[in-house]
Short mmCIF file of C-alpha atoms in Angstrom, two decimals:
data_model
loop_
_atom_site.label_atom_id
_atom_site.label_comp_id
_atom_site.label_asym_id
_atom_site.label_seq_id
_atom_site.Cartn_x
_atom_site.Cartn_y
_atom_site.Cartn_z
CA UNK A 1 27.92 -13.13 -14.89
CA UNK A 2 27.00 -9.79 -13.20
CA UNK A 3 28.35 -7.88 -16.03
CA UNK A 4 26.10 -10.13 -18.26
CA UNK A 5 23.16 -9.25 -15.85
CA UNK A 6 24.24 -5.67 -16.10
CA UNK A 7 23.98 -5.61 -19.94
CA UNK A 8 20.82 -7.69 -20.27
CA UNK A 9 18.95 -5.12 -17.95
CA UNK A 10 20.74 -1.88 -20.14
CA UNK A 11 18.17 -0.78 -22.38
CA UNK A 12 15.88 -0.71 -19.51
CA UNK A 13 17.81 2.25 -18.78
CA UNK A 14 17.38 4.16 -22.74
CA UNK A 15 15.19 6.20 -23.97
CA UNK A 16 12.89 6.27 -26.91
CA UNK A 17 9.22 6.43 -27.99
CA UNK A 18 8.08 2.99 -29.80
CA UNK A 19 9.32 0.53 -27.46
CA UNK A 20 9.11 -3.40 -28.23
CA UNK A 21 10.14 -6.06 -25.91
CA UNK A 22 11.79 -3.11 -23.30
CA UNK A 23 13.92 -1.65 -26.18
CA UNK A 24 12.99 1.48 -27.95
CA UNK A 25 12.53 1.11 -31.94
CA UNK A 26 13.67 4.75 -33.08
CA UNK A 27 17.23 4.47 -32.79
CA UNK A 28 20.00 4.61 -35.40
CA UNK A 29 20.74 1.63 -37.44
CA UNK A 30 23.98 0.95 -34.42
CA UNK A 31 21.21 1.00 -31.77
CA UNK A 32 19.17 -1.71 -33.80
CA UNK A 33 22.19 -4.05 -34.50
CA UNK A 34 23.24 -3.34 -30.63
CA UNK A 35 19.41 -4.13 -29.37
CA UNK A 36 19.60 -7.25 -32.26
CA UNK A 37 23.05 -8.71 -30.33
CA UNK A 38 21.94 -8.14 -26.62
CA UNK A 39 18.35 -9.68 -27.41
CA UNK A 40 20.35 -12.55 -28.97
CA UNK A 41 23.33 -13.11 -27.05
CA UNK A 42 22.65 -11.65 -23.97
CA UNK A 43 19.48 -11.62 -22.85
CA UNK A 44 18.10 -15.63 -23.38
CA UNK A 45 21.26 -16.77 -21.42
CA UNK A 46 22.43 -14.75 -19.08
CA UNK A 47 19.16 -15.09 -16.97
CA UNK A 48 18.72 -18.80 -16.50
CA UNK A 49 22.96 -19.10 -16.11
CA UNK A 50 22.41 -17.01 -13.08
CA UNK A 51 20.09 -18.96 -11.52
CA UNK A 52 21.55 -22.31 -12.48
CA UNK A 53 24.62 -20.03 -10.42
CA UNK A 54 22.28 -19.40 -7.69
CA UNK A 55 21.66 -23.12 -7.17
CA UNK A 56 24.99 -24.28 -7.52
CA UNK A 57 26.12 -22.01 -4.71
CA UNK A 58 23.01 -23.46 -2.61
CA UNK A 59 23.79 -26.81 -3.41
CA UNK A 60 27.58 -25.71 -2.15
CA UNK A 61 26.75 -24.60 1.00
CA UNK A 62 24.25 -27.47 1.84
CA UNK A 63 27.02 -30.13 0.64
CA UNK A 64 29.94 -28.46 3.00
CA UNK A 65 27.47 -28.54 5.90
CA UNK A 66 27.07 -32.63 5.30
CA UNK A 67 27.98 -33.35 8.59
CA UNK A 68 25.21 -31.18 9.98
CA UNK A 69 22.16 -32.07 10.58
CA UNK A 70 19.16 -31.08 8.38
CA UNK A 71 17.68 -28.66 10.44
CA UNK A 72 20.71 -26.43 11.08
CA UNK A 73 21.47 -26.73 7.47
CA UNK A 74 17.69 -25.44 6.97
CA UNK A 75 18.05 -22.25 9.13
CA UNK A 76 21.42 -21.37 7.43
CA UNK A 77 19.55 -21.37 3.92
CA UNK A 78 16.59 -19.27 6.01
CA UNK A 79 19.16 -17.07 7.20
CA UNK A 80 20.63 -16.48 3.25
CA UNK A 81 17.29 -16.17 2.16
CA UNK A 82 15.76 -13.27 5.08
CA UNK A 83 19.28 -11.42 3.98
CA UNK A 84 18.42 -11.97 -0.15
CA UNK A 85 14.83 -10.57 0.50
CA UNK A 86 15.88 -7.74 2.88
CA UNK A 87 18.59 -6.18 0.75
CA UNK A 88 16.54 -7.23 -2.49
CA UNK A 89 13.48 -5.47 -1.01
CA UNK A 90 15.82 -2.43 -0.18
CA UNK A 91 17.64 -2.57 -3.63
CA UNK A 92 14.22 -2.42 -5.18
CA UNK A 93 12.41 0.38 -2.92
CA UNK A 94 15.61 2.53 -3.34
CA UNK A 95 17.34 1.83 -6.24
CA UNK A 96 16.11 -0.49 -9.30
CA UNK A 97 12.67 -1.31 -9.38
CA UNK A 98 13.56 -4.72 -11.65
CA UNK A 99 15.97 -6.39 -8.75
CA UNK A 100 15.41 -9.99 -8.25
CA UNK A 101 17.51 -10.38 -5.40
CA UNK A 102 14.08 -10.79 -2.89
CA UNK A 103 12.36 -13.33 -5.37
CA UNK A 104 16.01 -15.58 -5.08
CA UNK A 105 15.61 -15.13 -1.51
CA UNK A 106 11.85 -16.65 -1.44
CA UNK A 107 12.36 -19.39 -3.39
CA UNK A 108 15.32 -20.69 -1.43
CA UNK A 109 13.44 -20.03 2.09
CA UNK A 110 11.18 -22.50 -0.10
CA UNK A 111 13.70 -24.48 -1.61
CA UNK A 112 15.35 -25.20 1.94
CA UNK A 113 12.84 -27.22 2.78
CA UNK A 114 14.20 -29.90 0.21
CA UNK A 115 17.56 -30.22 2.04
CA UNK A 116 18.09 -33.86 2.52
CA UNK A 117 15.20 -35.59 0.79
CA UNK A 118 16.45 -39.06 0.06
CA UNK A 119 16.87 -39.94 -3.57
CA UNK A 120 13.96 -42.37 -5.04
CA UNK A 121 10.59 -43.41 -3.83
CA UNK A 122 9.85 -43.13 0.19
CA UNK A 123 10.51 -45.38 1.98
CA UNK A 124 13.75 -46.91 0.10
CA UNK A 125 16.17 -44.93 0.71
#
Protein backbone atom coordinates (compact mmCIF):
# COMPACT_ATOMS: atom_id res chain seq x y z
CA UNK A 1 0.00 0.00 0.00
CA UNK A 2 2.87 2.49 0.60
CA UNK A 3 4.16 1.98 -2.79
CA UNK A 4 0.54 2.73 -3.98
CA UNK A 5 0.67 5.93 -1.75
CA UNK A 6 4.05 6.62 -3.22
CA UNK A 7 2.74 6.58 -6.83
CA UNK A 8 -0.55 8.36 -6.21
CA UNK A 9 1.45 11.40 -4.69
CA UNK A 10 4.25 11.16 -7.95
CA UNK A 11 3.24 13.76 -10.19
CA UNK A 12 3.16 16.03 -7.31
CA UNK A 13 6.73 15.76 -7.73
CA UNK A 14 6.83 16.73 -12.05
CA UNK A 15 7.10 19.51 -13.68
CA UNK A 16 5.14 21.34 -16.28
CA UNK A 17 3.22 24.56 -17.03
CA UNK A 18 -0.72 23.82 -17.54
CA UNK A 19 -1.43 21.76 -14.65
CA UNK A 20 -5.02 20.06 -14.10
CA UNK A 21 -5.98 18.10 -11.14
CA UNK A 22 -1.94 18.22 -9.77
CA UNK A 23 -0.68 16.80 -13.14
CA UNK A 24 0.90 18.93 -15.73
CA UNK A 25 -0.90 18.86 -19.34
CA UNK A 26 2.27 19.46 -21.68
CA UNK A 27 3.78 16.22 -21.61
CA UNK A 28 4.34 13.63 -24.36
CA UNK A 29 1.58 11.43 -25.39
CA UNK A 30 3.49 8.50 -22.60
CA UNK A 31 3.10 11.16 -19.88
CA UNK A 32 -0.74 11.54 -20.76
CA UNK A 33 -1.49 7.74 -20.92
CA UNK A 34 0.83 7.45 -17.59
CA UNK A 35 -1.20 10.56 -15.81
CA UNK A 36 -4.61 8.70 -17.56
CA UNK A 37 -3.59 5.14 -15.57
CA UNK A 38 -2.44 6.67 -12.16
CA UNK A 39 -5.63 9.05 -12.10
CA UNK A 40 -7.57 5.83 -12.82
CA UNK A 41 -6.03 3.09 -11.09
CA UNK A 42 -4.15 4.62 -8.59
CA UNK A 43 -5.24 7.51 -7.27
CA UNK A 44 -9.36 6.82 -6.37
CA UNK A 45 -8.20 3.66 -4.43
CA UNK A 46 -5.24 3.75 -2.96
CA UNK A 47 -6.36 6.64 -0.59
CA UNK A 48 -9.47 5.33 1.08
CA UNK A 49 -7.62 1.49 1.18
CA UNK A 50 -5.18 3.19 3.41
CA UNK A 51 -7.37 4.44 5.71
CA UNK A 52 -9.76 1.52 5.76
CA UNK A 53 -5.79 0.04 6.71
CA UNK A 54 -5.48 2.61 9.28
CA UNK A 55 -8.67 1.47 11.02
CA UNK A 56 -8.19 -2.03 10.77
CA UNK A 57 -4.88 -1.75 12.60
CA UNK A 58 -6.85 0.48 15.31
CA UNK A 59 -9.51 -1.83 15.57
CA UNK A 60 -6.43 -4.56 16.08
CA UNK A 61 -4.89 -3.06 18.77
CA UNK A 62 -8.15 -2.14 20.69
CA UNK A 63 -9.44 -5.91 20.17
CA UNK A 64 -5.95 -7.52 21.62
CA UNK A 65 -6.22 -5.15 24.59
CA UNK A 66 -9.97 -6.75 25.37
CA UNK A 67 -9.09 -7.63 28.62
CA UNK A 68 -8.14 -4.07 29.48
CA UNK A 69 -10.10 -1.75 30.59
CA UNK A 70 -11.38 1.19 28.45
CA UNK A 71 -9.41 3.78 29.75
CA UNK A 72 -5.96 2.20 29.38
CA UNK A 73 -7.01 1.10 26.00
CA UNK A 74 -7.87 4.99 25.44
CA UNK A 75 -4.38 6.34 26.43
CA UNK A 76 -2.64 3.65 24.25
CA UNK A 77 -4.63 5.01 21.10
CA UNK A 78 -3.60 8.76 22.65
CA UNK A 79 -0.21 7.62 22.85
CA UNK A 80 -0.31 6.29 18.81
CA UNK A 81 -1.96 9.29 17.96
CA UNK A 82 0.66 12.23 19.92
CA UNK A 83 3.46 9.90 18.00
CA UNK A 84 1.29 10.07 14.35
CA UNK A 85 0.98 13.94 14.81
CA UNK A 86 4.57 14.51 16.07
CA UNK A 87 6.42 12.69 13.33
CA UNK A 88 3.57 13.75 10.77
CA UNK A 89 4.07 17.38 11.87
CA UNK A 90 7.94 16.81 11.48
CA UNK A 91 7.56 14.86 8.11
CA UNK A 92 5.59 17.83 6.89
CA UNK A 93 7.78 20.90 8.29
CA UNK A 94 10.91 19.05 6.93
CA UNK A 95 10.21 16.98 4.27
CA UNK A 96 6.74 16.74 2.23
CA UNK A 97 4.43 19.38 2.71
CA UNK A 98 1.30 16.82 1.59
CA UNK A 99 1.98 14.15 4.65
CA UNK A 100 -1.09 13.01 6.32
CA UNK A 101 0.49 11.20 8.96
CA UNK A 102 -0.64 14.23 11.75
CA UNK A 103 -4.33 14.37 10.37
CA UNK A 104 -4.40 10.12 11.05
CA UNK A 105 -3.06 10.98 14.32
CA UNK A 106 -6.04 13.58 15.18
CA UNK A 107 -8.69 11.70 14.18
CA UNK A 108 -7.76 8.64 16.20
CA UNK A 109 -6.95 10.88 19.46
CA UNK A 110 -10.75 11.55 18.39
CA UNK A 111 -11.70 8.29 17.37
CA UNK A 112 -10.38 6.78 20.82
CA UNK A 113 -12.94 8.11 22.47
CA UNK A 114 -15.35 5.47 20.79
CA UNK A 115 -13.46 2.50 22.33
CA UNK A 116 -16.06 0.38 23.91
CA UNK A 117 -19.39 1.98 23.07
CA UNK A 118 -21.90 -0.80 23.39
CA UNK A 119 -23.60 -1.86 20.21
CA UNK A 120 -27.44 -0.55 19.86
CA UNK A 121 -29.47 2.04 21.61
CA UNK A 122 -28.28 3.13 25.38
CA UNK A 123 -29.26 1.64 27.73
CA UNK A 124 -29.62 -2.08 26.17
CA UNK A 125 -26.67 -3.23 25.90
Amino acid sequence: MLCFIALANSHYFLSGRPVLGGYPQDGSPLDSAATWLIATFVDGRAFPMFGLLFGYGVAHMARRRSDAAPRSVRRLLWRRSLALVVIGSLHGLLLYAGDILAAYGVLLFLGAWTVRWKDGPAGTA
